[in-house]
Short mmCIF file of C-alpha atoms and ligand atoms in Angstrom, two decimals:
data_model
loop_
_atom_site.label_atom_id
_atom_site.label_comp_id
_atom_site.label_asym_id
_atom_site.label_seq_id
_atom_site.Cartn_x
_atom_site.Cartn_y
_atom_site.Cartn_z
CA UNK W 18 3.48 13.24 10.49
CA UNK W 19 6.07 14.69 8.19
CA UNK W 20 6.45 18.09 7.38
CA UNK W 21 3.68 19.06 5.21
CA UNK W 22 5.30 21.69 3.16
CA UNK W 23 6.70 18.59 1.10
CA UNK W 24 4.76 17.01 -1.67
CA UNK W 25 2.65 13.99 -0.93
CA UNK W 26 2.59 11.56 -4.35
CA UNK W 27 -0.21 9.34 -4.87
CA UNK W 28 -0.06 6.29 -7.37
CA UNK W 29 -3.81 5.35 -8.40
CA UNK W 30 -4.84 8.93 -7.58
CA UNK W 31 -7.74 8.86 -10.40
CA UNK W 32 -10.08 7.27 -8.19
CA UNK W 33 -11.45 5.40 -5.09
CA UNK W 34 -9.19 5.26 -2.11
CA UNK W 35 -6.22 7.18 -3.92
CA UNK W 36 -8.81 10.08 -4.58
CA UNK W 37 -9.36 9.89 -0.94
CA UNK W 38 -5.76 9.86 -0.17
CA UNK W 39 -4.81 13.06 -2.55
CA UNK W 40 -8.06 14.89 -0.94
CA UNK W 41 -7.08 14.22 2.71
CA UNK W 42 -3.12 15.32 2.23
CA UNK W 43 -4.24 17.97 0.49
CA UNK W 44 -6.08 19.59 3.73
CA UNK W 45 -3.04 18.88 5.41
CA UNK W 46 -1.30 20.88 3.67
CA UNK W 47 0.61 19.11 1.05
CA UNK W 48 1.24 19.93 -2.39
CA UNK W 49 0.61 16.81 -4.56
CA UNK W 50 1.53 14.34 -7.36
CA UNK W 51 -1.20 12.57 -9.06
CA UNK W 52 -0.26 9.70 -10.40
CA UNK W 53 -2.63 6.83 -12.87
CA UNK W 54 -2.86 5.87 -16.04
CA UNK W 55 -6.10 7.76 -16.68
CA UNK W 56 -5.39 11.67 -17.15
CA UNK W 57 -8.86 13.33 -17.67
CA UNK W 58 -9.75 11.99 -14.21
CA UNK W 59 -6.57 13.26 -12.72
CA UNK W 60 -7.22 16.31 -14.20
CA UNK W 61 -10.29 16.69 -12.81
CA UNK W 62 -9.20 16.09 -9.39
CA UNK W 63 -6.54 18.07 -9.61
CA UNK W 64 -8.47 21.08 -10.65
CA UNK W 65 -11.03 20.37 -7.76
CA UNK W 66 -8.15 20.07 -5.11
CA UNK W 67 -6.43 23.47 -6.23
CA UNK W 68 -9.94 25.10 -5.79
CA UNK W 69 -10.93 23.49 -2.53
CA UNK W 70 -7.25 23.40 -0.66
CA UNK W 71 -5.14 25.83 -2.46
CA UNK W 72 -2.15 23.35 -3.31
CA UNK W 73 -0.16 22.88 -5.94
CA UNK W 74 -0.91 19.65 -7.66
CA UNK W 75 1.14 17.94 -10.99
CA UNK W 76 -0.58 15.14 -12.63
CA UNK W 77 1.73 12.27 -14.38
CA UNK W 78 -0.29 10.18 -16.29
CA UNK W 79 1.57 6.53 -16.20
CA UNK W 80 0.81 3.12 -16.86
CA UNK W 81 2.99 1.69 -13.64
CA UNK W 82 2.98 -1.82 -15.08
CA UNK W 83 4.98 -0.10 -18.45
CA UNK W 84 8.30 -0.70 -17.45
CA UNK W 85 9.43 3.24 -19.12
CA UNK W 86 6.68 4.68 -17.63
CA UNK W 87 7.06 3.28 -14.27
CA UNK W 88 11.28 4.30 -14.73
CA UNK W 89 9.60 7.85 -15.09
CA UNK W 90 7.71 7.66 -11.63
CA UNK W 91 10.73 5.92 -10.11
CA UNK W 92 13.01 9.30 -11.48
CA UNK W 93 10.93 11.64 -10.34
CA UNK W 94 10.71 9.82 -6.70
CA UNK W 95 14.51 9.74 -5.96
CA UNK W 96 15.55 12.80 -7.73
CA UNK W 97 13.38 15.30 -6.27
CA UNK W 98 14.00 16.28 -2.60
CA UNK W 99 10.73 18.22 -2.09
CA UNK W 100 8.83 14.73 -2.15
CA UNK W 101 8.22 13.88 1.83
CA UNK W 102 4.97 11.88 1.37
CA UNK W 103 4.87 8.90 -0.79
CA UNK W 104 1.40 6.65 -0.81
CA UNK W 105 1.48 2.97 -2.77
CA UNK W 106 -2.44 2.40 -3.44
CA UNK W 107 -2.07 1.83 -7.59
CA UNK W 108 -3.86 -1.94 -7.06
CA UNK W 109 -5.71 -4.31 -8.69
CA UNK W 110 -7.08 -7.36 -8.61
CA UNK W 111 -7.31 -10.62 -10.87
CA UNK W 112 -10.27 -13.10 -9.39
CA UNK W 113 -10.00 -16.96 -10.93
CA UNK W 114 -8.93 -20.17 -9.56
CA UNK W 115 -5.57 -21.08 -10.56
CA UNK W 116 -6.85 -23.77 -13.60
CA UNK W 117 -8.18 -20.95 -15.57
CA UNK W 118 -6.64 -17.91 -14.65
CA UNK W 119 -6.00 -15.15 -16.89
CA UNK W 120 -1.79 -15.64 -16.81
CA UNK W 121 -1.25 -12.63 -18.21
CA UNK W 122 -3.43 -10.43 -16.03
CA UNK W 123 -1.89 -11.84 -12.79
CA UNK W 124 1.28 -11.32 -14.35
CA UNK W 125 -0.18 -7.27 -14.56
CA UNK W 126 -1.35 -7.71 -10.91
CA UNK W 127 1.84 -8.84 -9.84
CA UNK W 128 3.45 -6.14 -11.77
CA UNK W 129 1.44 -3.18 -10.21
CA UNK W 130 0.92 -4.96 -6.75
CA UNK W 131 4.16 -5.68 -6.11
CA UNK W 132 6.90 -4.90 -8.63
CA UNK W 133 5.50 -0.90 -9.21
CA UNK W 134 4.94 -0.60 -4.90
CA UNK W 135 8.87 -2.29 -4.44
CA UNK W 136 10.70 -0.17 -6.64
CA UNK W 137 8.70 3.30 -5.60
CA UNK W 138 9.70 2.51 -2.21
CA UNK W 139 13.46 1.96 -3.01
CA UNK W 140 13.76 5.00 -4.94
CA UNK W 141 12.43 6.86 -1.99
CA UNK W 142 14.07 5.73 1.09
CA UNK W 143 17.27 6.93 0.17
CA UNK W 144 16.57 10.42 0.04
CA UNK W 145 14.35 10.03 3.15
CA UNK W 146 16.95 8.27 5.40
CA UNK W 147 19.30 10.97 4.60
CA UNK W 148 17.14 13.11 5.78
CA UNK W 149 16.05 11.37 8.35
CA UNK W 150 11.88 12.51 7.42
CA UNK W 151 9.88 11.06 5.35
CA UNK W 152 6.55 9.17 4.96
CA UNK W 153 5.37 6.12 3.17
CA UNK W 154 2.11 4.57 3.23
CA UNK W 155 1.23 1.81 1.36
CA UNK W 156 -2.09 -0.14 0.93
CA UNK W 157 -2.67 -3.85 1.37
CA UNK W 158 -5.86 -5.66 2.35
CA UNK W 159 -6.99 -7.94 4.23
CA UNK W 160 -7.30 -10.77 2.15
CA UNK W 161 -3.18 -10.48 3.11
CA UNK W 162 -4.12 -12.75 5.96
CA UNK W 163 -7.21 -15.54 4.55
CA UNK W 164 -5.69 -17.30 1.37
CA UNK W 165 -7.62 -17.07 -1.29
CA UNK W 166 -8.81 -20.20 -3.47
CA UNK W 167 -10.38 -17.86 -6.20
CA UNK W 168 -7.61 -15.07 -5.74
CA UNK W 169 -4.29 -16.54 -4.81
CA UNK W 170 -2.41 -13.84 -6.70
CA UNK W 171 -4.06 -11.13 -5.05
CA UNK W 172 -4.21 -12.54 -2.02
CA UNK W 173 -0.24 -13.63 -2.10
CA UNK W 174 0.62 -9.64 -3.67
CA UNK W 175 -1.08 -8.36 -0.45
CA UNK W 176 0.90 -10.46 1.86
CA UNK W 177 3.82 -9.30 0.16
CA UNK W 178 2.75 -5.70 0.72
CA UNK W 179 2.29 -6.21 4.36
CA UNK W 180 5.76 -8.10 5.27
CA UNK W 181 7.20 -6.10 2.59
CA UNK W 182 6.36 -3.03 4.79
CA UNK W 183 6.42 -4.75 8.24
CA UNK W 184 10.55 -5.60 7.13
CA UNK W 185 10.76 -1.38 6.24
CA UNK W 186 9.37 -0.47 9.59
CA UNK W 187 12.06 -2.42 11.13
CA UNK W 188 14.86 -1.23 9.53
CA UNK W 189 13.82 2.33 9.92
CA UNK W 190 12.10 2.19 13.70
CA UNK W 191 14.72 4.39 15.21
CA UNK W 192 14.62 6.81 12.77
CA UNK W 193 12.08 9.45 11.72
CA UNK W 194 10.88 7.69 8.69
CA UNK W 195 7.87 6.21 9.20
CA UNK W 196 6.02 3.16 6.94
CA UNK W 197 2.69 2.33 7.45
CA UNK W 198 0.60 -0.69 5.76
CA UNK W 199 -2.86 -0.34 5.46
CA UNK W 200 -5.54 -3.30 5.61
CA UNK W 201 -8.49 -2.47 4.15
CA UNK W 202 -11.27 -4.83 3.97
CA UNK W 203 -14.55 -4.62 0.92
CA UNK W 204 -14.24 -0.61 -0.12
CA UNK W 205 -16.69 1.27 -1.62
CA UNK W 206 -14.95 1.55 -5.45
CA UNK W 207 -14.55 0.86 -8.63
CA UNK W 208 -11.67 -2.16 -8.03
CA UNK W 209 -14.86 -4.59 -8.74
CA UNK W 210 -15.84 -2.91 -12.09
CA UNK W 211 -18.60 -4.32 -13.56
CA UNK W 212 -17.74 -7.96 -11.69
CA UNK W 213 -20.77 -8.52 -8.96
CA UNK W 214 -19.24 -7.71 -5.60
CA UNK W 215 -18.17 -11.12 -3.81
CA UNK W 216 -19.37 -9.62 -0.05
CA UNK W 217 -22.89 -8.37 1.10
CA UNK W 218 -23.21 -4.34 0.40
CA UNK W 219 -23.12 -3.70 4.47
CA UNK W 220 -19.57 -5.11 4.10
CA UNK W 221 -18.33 -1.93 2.19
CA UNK W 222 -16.73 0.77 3.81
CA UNK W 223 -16.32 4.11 2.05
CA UNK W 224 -12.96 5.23 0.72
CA UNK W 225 -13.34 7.94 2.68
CA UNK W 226 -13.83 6.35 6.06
CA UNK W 227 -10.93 3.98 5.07
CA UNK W 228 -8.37 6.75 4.41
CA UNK W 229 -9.84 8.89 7.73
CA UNK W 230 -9.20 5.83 9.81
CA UNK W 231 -5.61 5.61 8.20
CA UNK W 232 -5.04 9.23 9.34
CA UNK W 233 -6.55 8.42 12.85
CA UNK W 234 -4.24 5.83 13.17
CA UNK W 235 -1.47 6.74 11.54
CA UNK W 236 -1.51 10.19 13.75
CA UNK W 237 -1.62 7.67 17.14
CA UNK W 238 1.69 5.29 15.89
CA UNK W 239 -0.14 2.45 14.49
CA UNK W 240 2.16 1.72 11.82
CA UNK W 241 -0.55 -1.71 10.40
CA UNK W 242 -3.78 -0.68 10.44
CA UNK W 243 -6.94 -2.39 10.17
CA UNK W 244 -9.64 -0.45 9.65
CA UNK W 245 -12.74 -2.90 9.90
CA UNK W 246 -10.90 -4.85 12.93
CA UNK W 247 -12.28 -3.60 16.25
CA UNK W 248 -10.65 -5.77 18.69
CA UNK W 249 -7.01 -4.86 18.28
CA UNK W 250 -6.03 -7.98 19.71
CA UNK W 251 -6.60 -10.39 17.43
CA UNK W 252 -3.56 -8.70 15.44
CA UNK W 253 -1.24 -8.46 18.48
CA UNK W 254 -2.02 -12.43 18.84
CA UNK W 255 -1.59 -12.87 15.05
CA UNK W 256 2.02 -11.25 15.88
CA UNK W 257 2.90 -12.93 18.82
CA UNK W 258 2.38 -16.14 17.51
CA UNK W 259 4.55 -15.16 14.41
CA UNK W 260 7.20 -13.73 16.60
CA UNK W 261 7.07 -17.36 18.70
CA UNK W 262 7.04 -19.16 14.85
CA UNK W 263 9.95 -16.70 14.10
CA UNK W 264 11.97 -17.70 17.32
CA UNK W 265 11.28 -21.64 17.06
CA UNK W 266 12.41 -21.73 12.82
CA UNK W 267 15.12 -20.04 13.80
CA UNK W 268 17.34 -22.08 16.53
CA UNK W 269 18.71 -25.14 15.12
CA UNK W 270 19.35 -26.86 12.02
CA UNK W 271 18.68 -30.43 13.12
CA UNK W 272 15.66 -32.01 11.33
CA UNK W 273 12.74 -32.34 13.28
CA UNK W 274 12.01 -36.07 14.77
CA UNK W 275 8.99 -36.04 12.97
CA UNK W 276 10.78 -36.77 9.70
CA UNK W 277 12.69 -39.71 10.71
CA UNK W 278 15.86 -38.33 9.49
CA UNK W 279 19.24 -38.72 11.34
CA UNK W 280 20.90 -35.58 13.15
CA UNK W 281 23.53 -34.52 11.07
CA UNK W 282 27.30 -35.06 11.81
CA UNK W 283 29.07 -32.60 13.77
CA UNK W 284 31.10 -30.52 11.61
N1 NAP Z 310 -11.85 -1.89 -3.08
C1 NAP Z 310 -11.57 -2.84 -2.21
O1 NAP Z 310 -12.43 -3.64 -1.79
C2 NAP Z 310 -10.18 -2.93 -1.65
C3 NAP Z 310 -9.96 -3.66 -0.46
C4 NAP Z 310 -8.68 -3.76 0.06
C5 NAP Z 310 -7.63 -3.15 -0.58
N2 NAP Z 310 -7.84 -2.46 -1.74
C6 NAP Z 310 -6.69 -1.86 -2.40
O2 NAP Z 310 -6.87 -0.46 -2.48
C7 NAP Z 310 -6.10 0.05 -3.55
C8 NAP Z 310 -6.93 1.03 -4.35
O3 NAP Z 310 -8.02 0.34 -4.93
P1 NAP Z 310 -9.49 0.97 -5.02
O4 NAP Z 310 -10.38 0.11 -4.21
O5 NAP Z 310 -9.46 2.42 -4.75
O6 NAP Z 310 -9.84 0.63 -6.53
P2 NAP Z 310 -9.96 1.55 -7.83
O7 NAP Z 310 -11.00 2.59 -7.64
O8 NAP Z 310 -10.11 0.58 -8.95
O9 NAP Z 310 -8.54 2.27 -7.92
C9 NAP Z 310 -7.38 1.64 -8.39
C10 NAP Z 310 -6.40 2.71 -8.80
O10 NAP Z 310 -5.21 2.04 -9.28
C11 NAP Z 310 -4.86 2.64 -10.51
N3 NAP Z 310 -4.18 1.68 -11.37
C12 NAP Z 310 -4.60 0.44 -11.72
N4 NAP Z 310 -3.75 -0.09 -12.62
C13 NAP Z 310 -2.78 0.85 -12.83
C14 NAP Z 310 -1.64 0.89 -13.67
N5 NAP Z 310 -1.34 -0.12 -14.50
N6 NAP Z 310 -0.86 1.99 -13.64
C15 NAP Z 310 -1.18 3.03 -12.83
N7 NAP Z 310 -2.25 3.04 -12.02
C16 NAP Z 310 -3.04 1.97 -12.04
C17 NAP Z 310 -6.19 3.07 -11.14
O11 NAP Z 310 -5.97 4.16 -12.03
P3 NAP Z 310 -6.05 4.08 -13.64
O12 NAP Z 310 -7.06 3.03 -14.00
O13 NAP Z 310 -6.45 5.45 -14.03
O14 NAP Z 310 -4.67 3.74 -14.08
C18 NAP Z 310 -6.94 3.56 -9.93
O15 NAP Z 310 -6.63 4.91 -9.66
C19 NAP Z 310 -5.58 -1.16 -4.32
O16 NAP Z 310 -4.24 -1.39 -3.98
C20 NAP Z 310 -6.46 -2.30 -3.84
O17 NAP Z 310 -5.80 -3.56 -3.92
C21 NAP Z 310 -9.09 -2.33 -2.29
#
């Protein structure tokens, strides 16, 4: 874990699992940023987390799919050094099929999902490889890994959050900045609104036992977790047959025989 003297900030801080997130970094010790686009709840919080934990806690109140306001977040990410903690949740969702999807709201989803999570990450790791410290955490799902007919968008943003990540773990694993993904599956919040949730109720985990299990794991070096997968396996299989995909794509540039095309000349 990274020094927690540093601030920890938190995009989508004014509820759900990013309330979670501000609450638990706050016992350990970190001072926070509260980011979200809705400022009487981040107020609220961050009265209730200077009462109950003592820390120092600024609120920015920013719509990250604005692309000033999320220039603002970005600034304040790579120009202050005191920020060791840095935790992508800010998500949302946009359920349709494809024929009548809202194109603007996936264009949002896309925006916050990926766009807001990319650039929040680049403007940190500079600072944090310099300093060789430093902590991201940022939250997928797992509908990363079962393609969606009625949430392709979401389901393709997610993906993008876990390689996205899995590709930052790799180029800092011999350093002391650390990136973990999180995989939550059906949570507890208010990402549904007033939709009907699509899974049975004994689906849903809390925020809070999502973001406790992040801890737990993220405290014993598992850099993807999973929190409703109990048999760990069935992700080290997922990623050995990936590695074994990655190996076979990757040795030749003769077509396959499959496609009846003929080997190319030497050069
Ligand atoms: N709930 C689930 O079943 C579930 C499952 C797997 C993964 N996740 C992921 O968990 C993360 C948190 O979601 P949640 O379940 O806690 O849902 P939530 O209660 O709806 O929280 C979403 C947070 O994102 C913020 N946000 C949304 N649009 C924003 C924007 N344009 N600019 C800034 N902040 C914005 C919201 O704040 P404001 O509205 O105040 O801006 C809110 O704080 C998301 O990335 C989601 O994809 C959720």
């Amino acid at each position: 874990m990274t020094d927690s003297r540093t601030y920890a900030l938190v995009t989508g801080a004014s509820s759900g699992i990013g309330a979670i997130y501000a609450d638990r970094l706050a016992a350990r010790g970190h001072d926070l940023i509260l980011v979200a686009r809705r400022r009487d709840r981040l107020e609220a919080l961050a009265a209730r987390l200077r009462q109950d934990h003592g820390r120092q806690v600024e609120i920015h109140a920013a719509d990250l799919g604005d692309p000033e306001d999320l220039a603002r977040i970005e600034a304040l990410v790579s120009g202050r050094d005191d920020i060791g903690v840095l935790v992508n949740n800010a998500g949302l969702g946009a359920g349709a099929p494809s024929v009548s999807a809202d194109r603007d709201a996936v264009a949002t989803l896309i925006k916050i999902n990926v766009l807001a999570l990319t650039r929040l990450c680049l403007a940190a790791t500079p600072r944090f490889a310099a300093r060789d410290d430093g902590l991201i955490i940022n939250i997928g799902s797992v509908i990363a890994v079962i393609p969606s007919a009625t949430a392709a968008a979401y389901s393709g943003s997610k993906a993008y959050v876990l390689n996205f990540s899995r590709s930052l773990q790799s180029e800092f694993s011999k350093t002391n900045v650390k990136v973990q993904v999180v995989m939550p599956g059906p949570v507890r919040t208010e990402f549904f609104g007033d939709r009907p949730p699509p899974f049975p109720d004994e689906l849903f985990m809390s925020p809070e036992t999502v973001v406790d299990i992040a801890f737990q794991a993220l405290d014993q070096g598992e850099l993807v977790c999973w929190p409703t997968l109990h048999d760990l396996q069935a992700w080290t299989v997922f990623d050995d047959a990936r590695r074994t995909l990655s190996k076979a794509v990757s040795q030749t540039a003769v077509p396959p025989a499959r496609y009846g095309l003929p080997a190319p000349e030497a050069a």
